[in-house]
Short mmCIF file of C-alpha atoms in Angstrom, two decimals:
data_model
loop_
_atom_site.label_atom_id
_atom_site.label_comp_id
_atom_site.label_asym_id
_atom_site.label_seq_id
_atom_site.Cartn_x
_atom_site.Cartn_y
_atom_site.Cartn_z
CA MET A 1 0.00 0.00 0.00
CA LYS A 2 2.84 2.38 0.85
CA ARG A 3 4.48 1.61 -2.48
CA THR A 4 1.26 2.52 -4.41
CA THR A 5 0.80 5.74 -2.45
CA PHE A 6 4.42 6.73 -3.06
CA GLY A 7 4.13 5.94 -6.79
CA LEU A 8 0.94 7.95 -7.11
CA SER A 9 2.48 10.86 -5.20
CA ALA A 10 5.53 10.80 -7.46
CA LEU A 11 3.33 10.82 -10.57
CA VAL A 12 1.29 13.78 -9.27
CA ALA A 13 4.48 15.69 -8.45
CA LEU A 14 5.85 15.01 -11.94
CA VAL A 15 2.66 16.26 -13.65
CA VAL A 16 2.45 19.38 -11.47
CA GLY A 17 6.14 20.10 -12.11
CA ALA A 18 5.67 19.79 -15.88
CA LEU A 19 2.66 22.12 -15.85
CA ALA A 20 4.57 24.71 -13.82
CA PHE A 21 6.85 25.32 -16.82
CA THR A 22 4.06 25.49 -19.40
CA THR A 23 3.76 28.93 -20.95
CA PHE A 24 0.61 30.61 -22.23
CA ASP A 25 1.06 31.20 -25.94
CA GLY A 26 -2.45 32.31 -26.78
CA GLY A 27 -3.57 32.87 -30.33
CA THR A 28 -2.89 35.45 -33.01
CA ILE A 29 -5.16 37.71 -35.05
CA SER A 30 -3.59 38.79 -38.33
CA GLY A 31 -4.63 40.52 -41.51
CA LYS A 32 -3.77 42.99 -44.26
CA ILE A 33 -5.19 46.48 -44.76
CA THR A 34 -5.87 48.02 -48.18
CA PRO A 35 -4.66 50.66 -48.88
CA ALA A 36 -1.50 49.80 -46.95
CA ASP A 37 -1.06 53.33 -45.59
CA GLY A 38 -4.75 53.77 -44.69
CA ALA A 39 -4.48 52.84 -41.00
CA SER A 40 -1.97 53.09 -38.17
CA GLU A 41 -3.06 50.56 -35.55
CA VAL A 42 -5.51 47.79 -34.78
CA TRP A 43 -7.37 47.01 -31.55
CA ALA A 44 -8.75 43.64 -30.42
CA ILE A 45 -11.29 43.77 -27.57
CA SER A 46 -12.78 40.85 -25.64
CA GLY A 47 -14.60 41.67 -22.41
CA MET A 48 -12.10 43.53 -20.22
CA ASP A 49 -9.10 42.48 -22.38
CA THR A 50 -7.83 45.04 -24.90
CA LEU A 51 -4.88 44.36 -27.20
CA LYS A 52 -3.25 46.84 -29.60
CA ALA A 53 -0.80 46.33 -32.46
CA PRO A 54 0.76 48.59 -35.08
CA ILE A 55 0.00 48.24 -38.77
CA THR A 56 3.21 48.06 -40.78
CA ASP A 57 3.15 48.09 -44.58
CA GLY A 58 -0.55 47.26 -44.38
CA ALA A 59 -0.05 44.12 -42.25
CA PHE A 60 -0.81 43.50 -38.59
CA SER A 61 -0.47 40.73 -36.03
CA VAL A 62 -2.17 40.96 -32.63
CA GLN A 63 -0.77 38.56 -30.04
CA PRO A 64 -0.98 36.88 -27.58
CA ALA A 65 -4.77 36.79 -27.60
CA LYS A 66 -6.57 34.53 -25.15
CA ALA A 67 -9.01 32.06 -26.69
CA GLY A 68 -12.43 33.61 -27.20
CA SER A 69 -14.42 36.05 -29.30
CA TYR A 70 -13.04 39.51 -30.15
CA THR A 71 -14.18 42.73 -31.75
CA VAL A 72 -11.37 44.00 -34.01
CA ILE A 73 -11.21 47.72 -34.78
CA ILE A 74 -8.96 49.14 -37.49
CA ASP A 75 -8.02 52.73 -36.59
CA ALA A 76 -8.11 54.33 -40.05
CA LYS A 77 -6.42 57.55 -41.10
CA ASP A 78 -8.39 60.36 -42.79
CA PRO A 79 -10.10 60.26 -45.27
CA TYR A 80 -10.83 56.56 -44.57
CA LYS A 81 -13.36 55.26 -42.06
CA ASP A 82 -12.55 52.93 -39.15
CA ALA A 83 -13.42 49.30 -39.83
CA THR A 84 -14.99 47.05 -37.18
CA LEU A 85 -15.12 43.25 -37.36
CA LYS A 86 -17.25 41.54 -34.72
CA ASP A 87 -17.22 38.00 -33.38
CA VAL A 88 -13.64 37.17 -34.43
CA LYS A 89 -12.89 33.73 -32.96
CA VAL A 90 -9.44 33.02 -31.51
CA GLU A 91 -8.07 29.64 -30.44
CA ASP A 92 -4.93 29.04 -28.35
CA GLY A 93 -1.89 28.29 -30.50
CA LYS A 94 -3.64 29.16 -33.78
CA VAL A 95 -3.62 32.12 -36.16
CA THR A 96 -6.95 33.71 -37.07
CA ASP A 97 -6.27 35.29 -40.46
CA LEU A 98 -8.78 38.01 -41.33
CA GLY A 99 -7.42 38.25 -44.86
CA GLU A 100 -7.62 41.56 -46.74
CA ILE A 101 -9.62 44.35 -45.13
CA LYS A 102 -10.51 47.14 -47.56
CA LEU A 103 -11.03 50.55 -46.01
CA ASP A 104 -13.80 52.84 -47.27
#
């Protein structure tokens, strides 16, 4: 009985130790803006979490985003209008590619 208890305790300690060094990678929201110089930054909002990323040469990558649903706002420069994309789904360890976003 002592041997089983010790073995189980060792297994639990090993699993807890391995999880202690696990890092949270989150997911990524990426996309491309057209025209490339039409916006300066992008915001991703989910509940109380707000992430911001620059737009460089028309491309952006928001990370690390927790898994969930986001509203993505493209902060457009004049004369263009801001673009809002709702219900953008993010999964841990995956890239959510929004593709090309054309500004009006």
